[in-house]
Coordinates of C-alpha atoms in Angstrom, one line a residue:
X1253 CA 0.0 0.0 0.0
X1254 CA 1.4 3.3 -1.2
X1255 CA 2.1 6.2 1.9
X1256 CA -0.8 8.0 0.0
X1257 CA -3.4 5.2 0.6
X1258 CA -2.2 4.8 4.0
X1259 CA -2.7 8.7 4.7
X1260 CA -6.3 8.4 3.1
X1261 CA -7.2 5.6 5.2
X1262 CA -5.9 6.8 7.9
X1263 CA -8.1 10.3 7.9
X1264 CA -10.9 8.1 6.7
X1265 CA -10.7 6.5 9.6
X1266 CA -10.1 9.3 12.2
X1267 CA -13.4 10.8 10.3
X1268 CA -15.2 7.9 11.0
X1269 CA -14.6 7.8 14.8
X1270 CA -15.2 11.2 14.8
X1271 CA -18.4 10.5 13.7
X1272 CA -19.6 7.9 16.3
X1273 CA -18.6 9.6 18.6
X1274 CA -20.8 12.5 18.3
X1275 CA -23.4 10.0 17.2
X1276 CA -23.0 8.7 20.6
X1277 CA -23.1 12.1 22.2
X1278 CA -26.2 13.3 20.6
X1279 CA -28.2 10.3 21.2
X1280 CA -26.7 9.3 24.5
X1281 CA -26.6 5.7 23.2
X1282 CA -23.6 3.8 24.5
X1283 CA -23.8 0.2 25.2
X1284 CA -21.0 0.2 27.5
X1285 CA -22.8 2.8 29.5
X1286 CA -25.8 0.9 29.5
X1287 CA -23.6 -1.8 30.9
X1288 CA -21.8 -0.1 33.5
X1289 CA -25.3 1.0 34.5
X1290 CA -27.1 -2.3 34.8
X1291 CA -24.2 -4.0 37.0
X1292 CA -24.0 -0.6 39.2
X1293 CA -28.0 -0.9 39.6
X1294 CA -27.4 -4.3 40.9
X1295 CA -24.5 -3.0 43.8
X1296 CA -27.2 -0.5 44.7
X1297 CA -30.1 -3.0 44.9
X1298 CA -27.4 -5.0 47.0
X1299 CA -26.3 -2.9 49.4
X1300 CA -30.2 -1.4 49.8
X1301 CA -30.7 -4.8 51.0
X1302 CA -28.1 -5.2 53.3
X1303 CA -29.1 -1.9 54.9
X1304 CA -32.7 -2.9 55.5
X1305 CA -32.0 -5.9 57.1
X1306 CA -29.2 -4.4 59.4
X1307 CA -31.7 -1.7 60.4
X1308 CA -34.5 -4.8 61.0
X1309 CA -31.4 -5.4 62.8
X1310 CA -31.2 -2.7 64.9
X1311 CA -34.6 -2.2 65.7
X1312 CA -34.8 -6.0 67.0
X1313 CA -32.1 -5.0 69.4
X1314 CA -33.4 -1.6 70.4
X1315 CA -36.7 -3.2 71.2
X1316 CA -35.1 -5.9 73.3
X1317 CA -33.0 -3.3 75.3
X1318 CA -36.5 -1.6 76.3
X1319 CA -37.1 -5.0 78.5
X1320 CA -37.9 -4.4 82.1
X1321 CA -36.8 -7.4 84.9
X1322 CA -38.0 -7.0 88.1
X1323 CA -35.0 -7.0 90.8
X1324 CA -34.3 -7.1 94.4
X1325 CA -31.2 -4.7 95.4
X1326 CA -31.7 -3.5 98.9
X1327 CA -35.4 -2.4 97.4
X1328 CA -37.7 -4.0 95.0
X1329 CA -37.0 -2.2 91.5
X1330 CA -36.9 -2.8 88.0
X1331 CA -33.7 -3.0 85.7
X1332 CA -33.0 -3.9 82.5
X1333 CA -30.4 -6.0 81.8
X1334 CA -30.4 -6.2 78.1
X1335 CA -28.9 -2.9 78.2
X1336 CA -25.2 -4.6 77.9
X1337 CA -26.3 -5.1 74.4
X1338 CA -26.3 -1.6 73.4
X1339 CA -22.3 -1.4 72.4
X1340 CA -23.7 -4.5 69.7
X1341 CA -26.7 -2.2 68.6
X1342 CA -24.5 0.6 68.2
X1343 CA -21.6 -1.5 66.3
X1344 CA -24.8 -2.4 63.9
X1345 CA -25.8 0.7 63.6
X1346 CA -22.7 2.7 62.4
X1347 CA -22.1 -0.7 59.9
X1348 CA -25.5 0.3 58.4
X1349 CA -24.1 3.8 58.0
X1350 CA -21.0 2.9 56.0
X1351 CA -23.6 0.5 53.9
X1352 CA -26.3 3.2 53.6
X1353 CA -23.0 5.4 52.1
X1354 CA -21.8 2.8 49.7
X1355 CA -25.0 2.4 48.6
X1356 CA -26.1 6.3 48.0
X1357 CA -22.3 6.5 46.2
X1358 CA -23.8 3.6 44.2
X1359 CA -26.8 5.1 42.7
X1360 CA -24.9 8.4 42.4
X1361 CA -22.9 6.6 40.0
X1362 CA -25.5 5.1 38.4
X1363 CA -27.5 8.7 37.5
X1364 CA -24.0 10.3 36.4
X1365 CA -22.5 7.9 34.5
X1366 CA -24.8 9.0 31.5
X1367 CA -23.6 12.4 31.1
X1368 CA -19.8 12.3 32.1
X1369 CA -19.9 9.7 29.3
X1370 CA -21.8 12.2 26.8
X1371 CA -19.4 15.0 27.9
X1372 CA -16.5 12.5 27.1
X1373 CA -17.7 11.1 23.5
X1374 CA -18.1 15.1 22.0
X1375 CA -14.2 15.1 23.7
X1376 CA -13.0 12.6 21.9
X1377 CA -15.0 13.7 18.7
X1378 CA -13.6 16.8 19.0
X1379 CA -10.0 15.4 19.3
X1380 CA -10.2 13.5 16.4
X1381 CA -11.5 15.7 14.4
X1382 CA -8.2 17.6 15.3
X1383 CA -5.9 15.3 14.2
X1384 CA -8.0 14.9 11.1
X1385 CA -7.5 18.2 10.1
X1386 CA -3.7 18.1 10.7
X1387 CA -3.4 15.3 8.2
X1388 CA -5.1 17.4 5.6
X1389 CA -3.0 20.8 7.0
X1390 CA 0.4 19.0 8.3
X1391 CA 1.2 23.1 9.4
X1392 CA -0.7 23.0 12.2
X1393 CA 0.8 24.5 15.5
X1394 CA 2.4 21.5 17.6
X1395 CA 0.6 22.9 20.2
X1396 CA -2.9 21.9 18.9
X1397 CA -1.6 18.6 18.1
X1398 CA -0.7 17.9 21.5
X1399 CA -3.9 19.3 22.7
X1400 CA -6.1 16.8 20.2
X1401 CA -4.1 13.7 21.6
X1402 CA -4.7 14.4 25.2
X1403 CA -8.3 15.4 24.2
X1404 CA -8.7 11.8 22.9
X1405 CA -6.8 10.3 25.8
X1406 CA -9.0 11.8 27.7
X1407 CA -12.3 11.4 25.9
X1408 CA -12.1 8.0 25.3
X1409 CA -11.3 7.2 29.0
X1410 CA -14.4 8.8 29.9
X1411 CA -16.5 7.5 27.2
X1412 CA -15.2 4.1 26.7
X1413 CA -12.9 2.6 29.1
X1414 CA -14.6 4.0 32.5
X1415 CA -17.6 2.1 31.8
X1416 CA -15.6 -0.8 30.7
X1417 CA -13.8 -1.3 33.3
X1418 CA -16.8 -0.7 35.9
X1419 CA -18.6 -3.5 34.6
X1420 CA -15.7 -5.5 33.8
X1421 CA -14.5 -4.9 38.0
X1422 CA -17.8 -5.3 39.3
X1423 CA -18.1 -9.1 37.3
X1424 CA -14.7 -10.0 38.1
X1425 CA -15.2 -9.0 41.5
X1426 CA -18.2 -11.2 42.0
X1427 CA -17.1 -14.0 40.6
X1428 CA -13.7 -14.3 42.9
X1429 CA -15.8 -13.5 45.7
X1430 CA -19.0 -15.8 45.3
X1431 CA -18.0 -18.5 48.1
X1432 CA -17.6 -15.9 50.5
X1433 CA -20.6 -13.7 49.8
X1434 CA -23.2 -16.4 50.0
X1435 CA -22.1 -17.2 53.3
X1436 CA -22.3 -14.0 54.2
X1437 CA -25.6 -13.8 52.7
X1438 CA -26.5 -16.4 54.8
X1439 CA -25.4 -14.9 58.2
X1440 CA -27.2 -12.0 57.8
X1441 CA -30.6 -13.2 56.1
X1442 CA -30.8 -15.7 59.1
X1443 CA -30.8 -13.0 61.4
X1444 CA -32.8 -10.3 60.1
X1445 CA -35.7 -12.8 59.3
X1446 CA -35.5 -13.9 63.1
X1447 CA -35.2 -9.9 64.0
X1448 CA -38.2 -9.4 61.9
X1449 CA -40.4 -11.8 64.4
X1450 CA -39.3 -10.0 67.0
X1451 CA -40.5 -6.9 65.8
X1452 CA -43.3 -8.1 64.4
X1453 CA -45.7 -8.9 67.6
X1454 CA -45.6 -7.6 70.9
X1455 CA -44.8 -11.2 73.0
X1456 CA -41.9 -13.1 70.9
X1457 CA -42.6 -16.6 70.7
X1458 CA -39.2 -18.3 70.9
X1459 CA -41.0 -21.5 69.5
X1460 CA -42.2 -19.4 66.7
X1461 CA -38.6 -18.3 66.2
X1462 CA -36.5 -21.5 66.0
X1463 CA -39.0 -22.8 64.0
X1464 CA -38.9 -20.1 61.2
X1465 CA -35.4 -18.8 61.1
X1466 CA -33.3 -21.7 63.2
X1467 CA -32.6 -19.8 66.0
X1468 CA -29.1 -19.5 65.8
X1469 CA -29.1 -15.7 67.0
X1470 CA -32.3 -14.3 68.6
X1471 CA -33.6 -17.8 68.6
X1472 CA -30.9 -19.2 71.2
X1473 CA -31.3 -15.5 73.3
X1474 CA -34.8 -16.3 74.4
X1475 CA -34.3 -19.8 74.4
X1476 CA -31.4 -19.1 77.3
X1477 CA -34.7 -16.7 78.6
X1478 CA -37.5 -19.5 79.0
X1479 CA -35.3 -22.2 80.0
X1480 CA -34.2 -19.7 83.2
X1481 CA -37.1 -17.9 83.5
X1482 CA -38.1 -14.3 83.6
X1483 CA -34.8 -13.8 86.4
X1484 CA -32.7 -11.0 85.6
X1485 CA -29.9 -13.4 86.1
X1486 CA -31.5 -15.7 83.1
X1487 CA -31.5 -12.0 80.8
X1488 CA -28.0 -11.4 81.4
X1489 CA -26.7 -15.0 80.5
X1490 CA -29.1 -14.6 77.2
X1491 CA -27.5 -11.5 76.4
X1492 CA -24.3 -13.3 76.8
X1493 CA -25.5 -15.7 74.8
X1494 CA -26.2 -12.6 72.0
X1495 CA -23.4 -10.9 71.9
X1496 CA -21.1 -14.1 71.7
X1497 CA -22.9 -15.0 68.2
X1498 CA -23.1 -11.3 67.0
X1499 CA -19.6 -11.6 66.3
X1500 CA -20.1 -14.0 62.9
X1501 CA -23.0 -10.9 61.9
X1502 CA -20.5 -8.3 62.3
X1503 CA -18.0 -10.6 60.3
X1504 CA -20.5 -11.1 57.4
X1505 CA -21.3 -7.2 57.1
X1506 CA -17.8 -6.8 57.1
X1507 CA -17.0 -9.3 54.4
X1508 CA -19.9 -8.1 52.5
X1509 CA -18.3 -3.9 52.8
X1510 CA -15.1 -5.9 51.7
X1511 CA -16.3 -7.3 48.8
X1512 CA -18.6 -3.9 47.3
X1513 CA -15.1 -2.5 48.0
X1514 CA -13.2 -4.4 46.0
X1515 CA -15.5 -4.8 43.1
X1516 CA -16.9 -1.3 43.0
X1517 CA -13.9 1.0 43.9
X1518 CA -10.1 -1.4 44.0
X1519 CA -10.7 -3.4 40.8
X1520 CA -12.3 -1.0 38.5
X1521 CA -9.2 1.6 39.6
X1522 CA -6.7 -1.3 38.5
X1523 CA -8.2 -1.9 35.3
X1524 CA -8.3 1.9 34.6
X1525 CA -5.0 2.0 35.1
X1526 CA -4.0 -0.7 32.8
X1527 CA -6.3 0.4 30.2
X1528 CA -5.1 3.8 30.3
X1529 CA -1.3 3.0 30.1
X1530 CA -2.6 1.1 27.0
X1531 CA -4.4 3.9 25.2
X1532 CA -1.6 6.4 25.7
X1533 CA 1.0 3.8 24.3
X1534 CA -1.5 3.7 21.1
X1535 CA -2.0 7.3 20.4
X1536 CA 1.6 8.3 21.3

């Protein structure tokens, strides 16, 4: 192929993208937005989820703190000795917080990603349309040529590889992780179905509970309750009982803020990284 050819095909092509890419500006239509959107809809769903059942959570354990016990000490009063959960109620609280944030960043990313993207493709439109020109008029300042690389460094970042690697991270993410988030899953369904009996009537059953949910967590509290009875001595050794199995709930929220971590923020960074090294080598 004679340098001519090359020099038409090569402005033919820099026309070209030029021209999808303020085709995709104009009609916002970018399937690797649309991508990047539907996996970032699913983190949000996710983490909604996981923040209703920790405040289900949190309202179980609030309620149960409210229990009055009726105790001699020197005088005939009432205490309530479920009170030494509230450091666990707290620790659940302030792990929905960091969920509820994760979450909100997730659906802020979701609405945005639309129109950095468009801002992006008329960038790298723009660009190329730049260097076009400077194959037609080699006399253009070196300046501008500069300027129309980094443009298109820049708008195709935005435009293409950003959502890429979203959706790639957030897939890649999931799929190394699986084992561990379905055991986490697990943990914390279990316990927010038995915190939603508790909530859900006035008396808790503890039958009603170990029947439903297993009563591995609120299940075992009241069974340590009923087989003491109503002493303020068989309250404290339930809330024992409580706060020794809160520990695997705190480890599956934990695992499960580890893992939207990873997928959403650590792995997509990497990838961007590695893509972007790639695209500068190309242009330069």
């Amino acid at each position: 192929m004679s340098a001519a050819a090359r020099h038409r095909l090569q402005l033919a092509g820099y026309l070209l993208a030029a021209g999808l890419a303020f085709l995709a500006g104009i009609t916002q239509i970018n399937p690797a937005v649309r991508w990047a959107e539907s996996s970032v809809q699913q983190i949000a769903a996710s983490m909604t989820g996981v923040y209703v059942s920790l405040r289900v959570i949190n309202a179980a354990l609030s309620a149960a703190q409210e229990i009055e016990v009726g105790a001699s000490v020197g005088a005939q009063a009432t205490v309530q000795p479920l009170k030494v959960l509230e450091p666990v109620d707290d620790t659940v609280e302030r792990v929905a917080d960091v969920v509820f944030a994760v979450a909100v960043g997730a659906a802020v990313a979701t609405v945005g990603l639309n129109p950095v993207a468009v801002l992006g493709a008329f960038v790298l439109g723009g660009g190329l349309l730049v260097m076009a020109a400077g194959l037609v008029w080699p006399n253009l300042p070196g300046g501008i040529a500069g300027l129309a690389r980094r443009a298109v460094r820049l708008g195709g970042a935005v435009a293409l590889v950003l959502p890429l690697v979203i959706v790639l991270g957030l897939d890649l993410g999931d799929r190394m992780t699986a084992t561990p988030q379905q055991a986490a899953y697990a943990v914390l369904n279990g316990v927010a179905e038995e915190a939603q009996v508790l909530i859900g009537q006035d008396t808790p059953d503890p039958d009603q509970i170990t029947e439903e949910t297993g009563g591995r967590f609120f299940g075992r509290f009241f069974d340590s309750v009923s087989s003491a009875g109503e002493t303020l001595q068989a309250y404290t050794q339930a809330a024992g009982v409580f706060r020794s199995e809160a520990t695997a709930l705190f480890e599956a929220t934990l695992i499960l803020i580890g893992v939207f971590v990873l997928q959403s923020i650590v792995l997509p960074i990497l990838l961007f990284w590695g893509l972007i090294a790639l695209l500068r080598r190309s242009i330069e």
